[in-house]
Structures are given as C-alpha cells and as structure tokens.
Coordinates of C-alpha atoms (C1' of nucleotides) in Angstrom, one line a residue:
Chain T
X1 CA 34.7 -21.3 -32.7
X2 CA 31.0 -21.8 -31.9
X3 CA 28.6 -21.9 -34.8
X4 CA 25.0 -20.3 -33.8
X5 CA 23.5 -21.3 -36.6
X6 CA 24.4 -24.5 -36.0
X7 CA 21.9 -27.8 -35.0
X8 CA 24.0 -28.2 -32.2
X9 CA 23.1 -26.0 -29.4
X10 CA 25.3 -23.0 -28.8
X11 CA 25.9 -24.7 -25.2
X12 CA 26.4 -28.2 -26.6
X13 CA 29.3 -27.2 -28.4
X14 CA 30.7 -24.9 -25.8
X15 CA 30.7 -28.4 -23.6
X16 CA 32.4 -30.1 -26.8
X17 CA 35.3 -28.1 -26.6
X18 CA 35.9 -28.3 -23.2
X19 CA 35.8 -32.1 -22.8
X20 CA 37.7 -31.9 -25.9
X21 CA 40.4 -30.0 -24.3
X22 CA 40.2 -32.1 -21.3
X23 CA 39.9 -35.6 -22.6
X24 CA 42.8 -35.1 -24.9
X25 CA 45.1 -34.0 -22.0
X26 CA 45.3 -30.1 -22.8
X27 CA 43.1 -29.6 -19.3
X28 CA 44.3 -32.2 -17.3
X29 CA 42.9 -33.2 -13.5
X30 CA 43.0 -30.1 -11.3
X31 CA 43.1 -27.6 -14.0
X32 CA 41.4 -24.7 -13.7
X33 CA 38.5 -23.9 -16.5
X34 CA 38.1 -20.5 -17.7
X35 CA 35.7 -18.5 -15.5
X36 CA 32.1 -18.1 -16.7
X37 CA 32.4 -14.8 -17.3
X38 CA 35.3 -15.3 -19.6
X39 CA 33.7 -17.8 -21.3
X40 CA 30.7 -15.3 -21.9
X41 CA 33.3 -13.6 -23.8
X42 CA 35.8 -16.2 -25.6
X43 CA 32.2 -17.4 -27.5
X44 CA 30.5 -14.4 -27.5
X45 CA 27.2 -15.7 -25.5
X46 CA 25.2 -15.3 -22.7
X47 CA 26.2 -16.1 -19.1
X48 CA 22.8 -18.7 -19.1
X49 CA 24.2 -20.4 -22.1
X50 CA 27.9 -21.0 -20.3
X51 CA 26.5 -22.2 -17.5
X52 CA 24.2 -24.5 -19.4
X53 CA 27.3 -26.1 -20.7
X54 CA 29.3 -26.3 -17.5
X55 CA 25.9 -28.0 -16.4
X56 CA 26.8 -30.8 -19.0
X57 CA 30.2 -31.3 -17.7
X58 CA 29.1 -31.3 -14.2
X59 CA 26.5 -34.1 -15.3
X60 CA 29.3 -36.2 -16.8
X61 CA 31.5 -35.7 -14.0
X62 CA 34.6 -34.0 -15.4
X63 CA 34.7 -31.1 -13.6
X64 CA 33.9 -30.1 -10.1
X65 CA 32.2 -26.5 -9.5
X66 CA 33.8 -25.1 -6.2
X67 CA 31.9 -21.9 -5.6
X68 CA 32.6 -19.2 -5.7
X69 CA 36.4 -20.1 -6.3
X70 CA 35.9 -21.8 -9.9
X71 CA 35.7 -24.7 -11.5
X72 CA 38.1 -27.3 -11.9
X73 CA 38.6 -30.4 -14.0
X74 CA 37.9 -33.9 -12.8
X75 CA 40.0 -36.8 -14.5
X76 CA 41.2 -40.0 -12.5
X77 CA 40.6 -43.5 -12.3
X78 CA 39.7 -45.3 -9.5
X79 CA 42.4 -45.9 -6.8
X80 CA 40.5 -48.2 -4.4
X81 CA 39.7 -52.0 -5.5
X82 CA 36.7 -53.5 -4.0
X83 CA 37.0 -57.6 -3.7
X84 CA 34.0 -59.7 -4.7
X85 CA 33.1 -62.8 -4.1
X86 CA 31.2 -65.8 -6.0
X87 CA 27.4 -65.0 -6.8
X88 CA 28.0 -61.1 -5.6
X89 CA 26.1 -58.6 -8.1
X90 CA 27.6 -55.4 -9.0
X91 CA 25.4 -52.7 -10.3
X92 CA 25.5 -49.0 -11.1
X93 CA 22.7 -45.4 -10.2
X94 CA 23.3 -42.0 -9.7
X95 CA 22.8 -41.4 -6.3
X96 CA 20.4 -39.1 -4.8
X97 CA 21.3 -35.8 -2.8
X98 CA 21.4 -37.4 0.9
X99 CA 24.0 -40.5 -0.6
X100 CA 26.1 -38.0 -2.1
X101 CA 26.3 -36.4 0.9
X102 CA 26.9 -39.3 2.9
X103 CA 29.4 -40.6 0.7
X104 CA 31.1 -37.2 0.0
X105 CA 30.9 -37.3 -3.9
X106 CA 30.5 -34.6 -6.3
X107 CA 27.8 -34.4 -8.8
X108 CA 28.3 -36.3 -12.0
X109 CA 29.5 -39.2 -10.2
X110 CA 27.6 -42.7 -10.3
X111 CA 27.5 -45.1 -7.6
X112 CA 29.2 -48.5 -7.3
X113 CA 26.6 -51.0 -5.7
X114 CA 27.8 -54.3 -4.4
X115 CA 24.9 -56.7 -3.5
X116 CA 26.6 -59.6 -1.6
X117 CA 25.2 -63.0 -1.7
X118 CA 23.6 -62.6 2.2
X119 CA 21.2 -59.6 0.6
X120 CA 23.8 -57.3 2.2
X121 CA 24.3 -54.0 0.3
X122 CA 27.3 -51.4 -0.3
X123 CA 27.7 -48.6 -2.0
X124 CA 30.6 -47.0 -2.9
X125 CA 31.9 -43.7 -5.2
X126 CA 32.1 -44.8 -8.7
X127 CA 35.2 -42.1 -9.2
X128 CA 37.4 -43.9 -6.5
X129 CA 36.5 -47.2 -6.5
X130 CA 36.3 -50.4 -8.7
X131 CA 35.1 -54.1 -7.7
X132 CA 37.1 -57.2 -8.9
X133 CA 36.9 -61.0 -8.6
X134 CA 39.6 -61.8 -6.5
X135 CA 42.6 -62.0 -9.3
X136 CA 42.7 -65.9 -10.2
X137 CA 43.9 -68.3 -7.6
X138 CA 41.5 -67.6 -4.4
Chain H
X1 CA 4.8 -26.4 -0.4
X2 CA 8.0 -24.7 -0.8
X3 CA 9.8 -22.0 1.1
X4 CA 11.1 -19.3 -0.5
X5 CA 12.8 -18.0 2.1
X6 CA 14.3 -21.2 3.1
X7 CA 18.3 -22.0 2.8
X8 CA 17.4 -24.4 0.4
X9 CA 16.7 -23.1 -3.2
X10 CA 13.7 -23.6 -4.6
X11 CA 14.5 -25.6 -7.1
X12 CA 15.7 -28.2 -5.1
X13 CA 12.8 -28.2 -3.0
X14 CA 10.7 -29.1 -5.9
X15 CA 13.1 -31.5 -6.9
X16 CA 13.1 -32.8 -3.2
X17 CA 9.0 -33.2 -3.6
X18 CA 8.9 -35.2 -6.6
X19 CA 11.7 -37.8 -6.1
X20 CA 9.8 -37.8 -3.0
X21 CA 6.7 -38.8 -5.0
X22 CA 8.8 -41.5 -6.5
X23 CA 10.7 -43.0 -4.2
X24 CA 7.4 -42.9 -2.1
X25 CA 5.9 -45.2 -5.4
X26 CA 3.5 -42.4 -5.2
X27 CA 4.3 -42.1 -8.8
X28 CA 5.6 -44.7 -10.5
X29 CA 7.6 -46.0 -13.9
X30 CA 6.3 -44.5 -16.6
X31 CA 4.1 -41.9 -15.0
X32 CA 3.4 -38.1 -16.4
X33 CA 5.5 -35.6 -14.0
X34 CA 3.2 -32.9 -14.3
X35 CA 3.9 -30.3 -17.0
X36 CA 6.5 -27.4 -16.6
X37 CA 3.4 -24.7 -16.5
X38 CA 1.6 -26.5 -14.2
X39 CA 4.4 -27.0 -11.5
X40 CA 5.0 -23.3 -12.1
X41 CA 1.1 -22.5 -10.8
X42 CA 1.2 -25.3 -8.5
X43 CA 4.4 -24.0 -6.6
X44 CA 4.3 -19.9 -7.4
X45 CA 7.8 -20.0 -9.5
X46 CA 9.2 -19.4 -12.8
X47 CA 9.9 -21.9 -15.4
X48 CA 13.5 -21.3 -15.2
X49 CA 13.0 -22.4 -11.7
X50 CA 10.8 -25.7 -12.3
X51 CA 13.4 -26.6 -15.4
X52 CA 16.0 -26.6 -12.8
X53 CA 14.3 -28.8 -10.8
X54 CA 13.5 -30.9 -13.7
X55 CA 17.5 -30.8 -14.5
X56 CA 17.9 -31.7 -11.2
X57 CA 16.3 -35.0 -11.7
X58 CA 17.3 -35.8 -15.1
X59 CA 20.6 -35.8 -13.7
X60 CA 19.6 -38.4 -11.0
X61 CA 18.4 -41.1 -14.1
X62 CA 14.8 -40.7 -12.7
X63 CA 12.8 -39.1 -15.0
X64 CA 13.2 -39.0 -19.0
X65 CA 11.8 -35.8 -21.1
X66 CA 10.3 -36.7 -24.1
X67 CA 10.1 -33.5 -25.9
X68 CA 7.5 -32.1 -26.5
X69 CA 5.1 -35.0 -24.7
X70 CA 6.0 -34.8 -21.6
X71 CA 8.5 -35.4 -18.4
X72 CA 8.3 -39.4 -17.1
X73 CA 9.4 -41.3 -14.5
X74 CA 12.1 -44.1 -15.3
X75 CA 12.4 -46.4 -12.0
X76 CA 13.2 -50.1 -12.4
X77 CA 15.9 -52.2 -11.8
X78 CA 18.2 -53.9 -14.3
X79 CA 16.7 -56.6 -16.2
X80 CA 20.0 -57.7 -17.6
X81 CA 23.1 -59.6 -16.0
X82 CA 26.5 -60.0 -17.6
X83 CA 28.6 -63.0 -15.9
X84 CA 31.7 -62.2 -14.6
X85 CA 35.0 -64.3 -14.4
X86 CA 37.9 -64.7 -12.1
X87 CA 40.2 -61.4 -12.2
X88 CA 37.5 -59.3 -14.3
X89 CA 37.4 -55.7 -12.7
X90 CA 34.0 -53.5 -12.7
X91 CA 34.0 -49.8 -12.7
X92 CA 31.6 -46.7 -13.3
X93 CA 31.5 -43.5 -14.7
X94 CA 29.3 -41.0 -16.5
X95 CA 29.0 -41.7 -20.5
X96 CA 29.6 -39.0 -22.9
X97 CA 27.6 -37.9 -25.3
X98 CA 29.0 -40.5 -28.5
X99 CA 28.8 -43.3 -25.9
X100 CA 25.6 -41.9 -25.0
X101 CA 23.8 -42.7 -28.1
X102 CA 26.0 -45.9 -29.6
X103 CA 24.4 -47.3 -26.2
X104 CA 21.1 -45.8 -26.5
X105 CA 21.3 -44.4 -23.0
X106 CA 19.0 -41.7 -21.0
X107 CA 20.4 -38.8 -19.5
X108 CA 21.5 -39.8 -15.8
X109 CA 22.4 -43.2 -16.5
X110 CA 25.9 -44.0 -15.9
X111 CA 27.7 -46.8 -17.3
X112 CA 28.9 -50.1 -16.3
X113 CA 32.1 -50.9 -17.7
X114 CA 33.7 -54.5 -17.1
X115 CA 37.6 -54.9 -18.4
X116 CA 38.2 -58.6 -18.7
X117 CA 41.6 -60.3 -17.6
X118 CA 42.6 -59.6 -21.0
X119 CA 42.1 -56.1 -21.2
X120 CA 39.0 -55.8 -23.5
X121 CA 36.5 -53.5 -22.0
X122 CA 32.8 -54.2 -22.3
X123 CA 30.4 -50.8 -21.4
X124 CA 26.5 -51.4 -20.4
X125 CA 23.6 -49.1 -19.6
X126 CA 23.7 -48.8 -16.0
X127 CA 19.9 -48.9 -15.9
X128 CA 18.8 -52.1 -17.5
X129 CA 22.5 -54.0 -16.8
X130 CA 24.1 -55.7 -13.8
X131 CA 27.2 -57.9 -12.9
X132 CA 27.6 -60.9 -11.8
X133 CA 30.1 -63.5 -10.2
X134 CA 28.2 -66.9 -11.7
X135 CA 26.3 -68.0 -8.8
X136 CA 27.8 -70.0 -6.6
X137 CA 29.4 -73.5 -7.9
X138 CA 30.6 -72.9 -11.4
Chain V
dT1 C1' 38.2 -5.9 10.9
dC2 C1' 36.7 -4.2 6.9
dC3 C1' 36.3 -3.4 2.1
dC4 C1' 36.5 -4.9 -2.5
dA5 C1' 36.8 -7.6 -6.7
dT6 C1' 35.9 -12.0 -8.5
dT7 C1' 33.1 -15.9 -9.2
dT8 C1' 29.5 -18.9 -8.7
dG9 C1' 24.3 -19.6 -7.1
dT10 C1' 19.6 -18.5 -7.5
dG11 C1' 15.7 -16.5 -9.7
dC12 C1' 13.0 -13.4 -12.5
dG13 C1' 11.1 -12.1 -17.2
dT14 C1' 11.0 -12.6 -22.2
dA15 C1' 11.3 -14.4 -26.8
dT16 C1' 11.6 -17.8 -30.4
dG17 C1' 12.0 -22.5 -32.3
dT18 C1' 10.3 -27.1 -32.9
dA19 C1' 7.9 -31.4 -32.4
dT20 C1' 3.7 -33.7 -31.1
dC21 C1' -1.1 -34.3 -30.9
Chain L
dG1 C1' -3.8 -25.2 -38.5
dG2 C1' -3.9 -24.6 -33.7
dA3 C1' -2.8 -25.8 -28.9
dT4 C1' 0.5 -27.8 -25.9
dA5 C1' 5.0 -28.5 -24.1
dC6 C1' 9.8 -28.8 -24.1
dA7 C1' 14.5 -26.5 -25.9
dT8 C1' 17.4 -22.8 -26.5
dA9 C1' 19.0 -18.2 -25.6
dC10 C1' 18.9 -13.5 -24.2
dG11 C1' 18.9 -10.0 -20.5
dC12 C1' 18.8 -8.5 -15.6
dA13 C1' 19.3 -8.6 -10.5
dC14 C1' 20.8 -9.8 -6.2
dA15 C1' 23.0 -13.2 -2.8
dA16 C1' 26.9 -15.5 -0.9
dA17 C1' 31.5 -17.1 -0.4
dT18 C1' 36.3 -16.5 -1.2
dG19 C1' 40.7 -14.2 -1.4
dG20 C1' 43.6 -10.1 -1.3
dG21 C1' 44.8 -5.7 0.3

DNA sequence: TCCCATTTGTGCGTATGTATC
DNA sequence: GGATACATACGCACAAATGGG
C-alpha cells in the first residue's frame, strides 16, 4: 500500500513496487503489468500519477510500453558478445531518438560504444550486447 | 516553431528543438535551458506539455534540473578510464534508483558495469567513466 | 467490413507544496 | 517575506491502435 502522506512521491512508490515485483522474479520478462487504469484503482490515484510511475520504469528500462496493447516487463541479459581488442575504449549514453530508431531499441536502454584503436566507432544496444577482451590466450 | 497539427506531438518537437540547440553547441555544458513558463510563451503550450519535453530530455542524460534553479545542459565526455584486462566483459544498463545515489548519478545516465575474470563486478557513471584495453603493449 | 471495448498517447487546466534567491 | 521555478497530483477530453465479435 501507498502512503500519500509519505516523502516519497505517490508515483515513486507505485514504481517501487513494481520493480520490486519484477526484480525479485514475481513479474518475470514478458509479463504483462497491470493496465493503467487498474492501477488507478489498486492505489487509489490518478491516471497522471500511474503513468508518472510507468514513466520511471520505462526510464530504467524494465518494461516496454506497446500501445495500445499494454505494457510488458523487460528483464534479460545480454545474449550477443562483442570482441575487443588491445587499446579499444568502451563507453556508455543514452541514445537520442534517430539511434534508437536505427538500432531498434526501446526507451530505457543505453548504448554500448566501442571506439576502436583506428578512431572507428560502433554502437550497439546495451540490452543485447556486452564487449569482452578476447577470453585469455589470443 | 512547432506544429500542432503535425504527427509528431508537440512535446517531442520541443524536445527535438533543444537537443537541437545542443548538439548544434548552440548551447552548451552548463547552460540555462530556458525556464518551464517561458518555453510555454515561447512555443503556445501548456506546462504539462513543455515538462514532457523536458522529461524527454532528462531521459536522454542531456540536461540536469536543479530544482527550483533551473533546467541545465550536461554534455561532456568521460573524463575517467578504468583499464581493462584479458577476459574482463563490459555491459550496460539503466541504474535504479539505490544505485542511483550510492553512485551519485543524474537521471539519464546509464551505467558501466565491468565483471572481472573473477566474477567481481565493478559499476561506473556512464557520463564521466570509460573502458579501456591498456593501450597497446602492456 | 464494421462496431465496440480496452488501453495507451497527447494535451489542456488547475491547485498546492517546496526550495532557492 | 516575496518572487521565481520546479515537483507533485488532481481532473478532463479526445485521438489512435488493437483485438474480438
């Protein structure tokens, strides 16, 4: 239960509970989260303040919004590995609107940017991908 | 100017003009985004429409609100670089909102997280930290 | 094809609180 | 204390897309 007289936004603790739930395994990836409107009424609080919270989910990337059929949870590690080589720099952004469209990724999810040694640049979904050092020996 | 009757929302419209403005350099680290009132008057919306926009951005890591001062830009690269070793793997994702403040992060800035061969993880601010490979020779 | 219920998207107005200057 | 500016939260309305009958 939500406390309104709480410090903590109303809509910061709606968004507790649900990562709550899904970082603990009771929503797992694919799930389906209750429907704004039902979440208006579980907490007993305005359709703005449920969405402000699904907002902060959205910004961490745990669920995925898929108008107007629902929202869904988001929850897997990376599946593709990325090799680097000596003196390649990895860093990390959000990417703006025409990358994420490019590269197909929902909101909430950084970037994973691989500057190689030559200058060359590549940037890849931080959801699906990780970079490593080819794995001793090479 | 925006379009109201364009497909894209207003919100994102404004949002398009100012990361515009700083990817442009037009306005730069540590700049004052104008205030919420005046980029209502300036474009003829609400202020649920300009906070959007604002949100919007937030979300991207380039601007920081500093309530109640002001909205500023936050555009540079990382300043910091952690070295890397044979077999280490690099990832990304979103930080929640504990992680958030242990690291004393922004909104919009993911993390870097590096798990060493022997399975410790290390997490960075995405915004001030990259990885790297030691340069060629070590 | 069409209608309808559901669900999210966008946008308006308003009010109040709080921190800064 | 007052002015400014962002934070939170309410209500309302309509649009648009989806899925089912």
């Amino acid at each position: 239960m939500i406390d309104p007289t709480s410090d903590r936004a109303q809509y910061r603790q709606i968004a507790d509970d649900l990562r709550a739930a899904i970082l603990s395994g009771r929503l797992t990836h694919g799930d389906r989260v209750p429907s704004e409107e039902r979440l208006c009424q579980e907490h007993g609080v305005s359709r703005t303040t449920v969405r402000k919270a699904i907002d902060v989910l959205k910004s961490e990337g745990l669920v995925e919004v898929r108008a107007p059929r629902g929202t869904f949870v988001r929850n897997a590690p990376p599946t593709e590995t990325v090799q680097l080589r000596r003196g390649d720099r990895v860093r990390t952004r959000m990417p703006i609107p025409g990358e994420r469209q490019e590269l197909d990724m929902r909101e909430g999810v950084p970037l994973l940017i691989i500057t190689r040694t030559d200058g060359k640049e590549e940037q890849y979904p931080g959801d699906r991908t990780q970079a490593q050092q080819g794995p001793a020996g090479k």
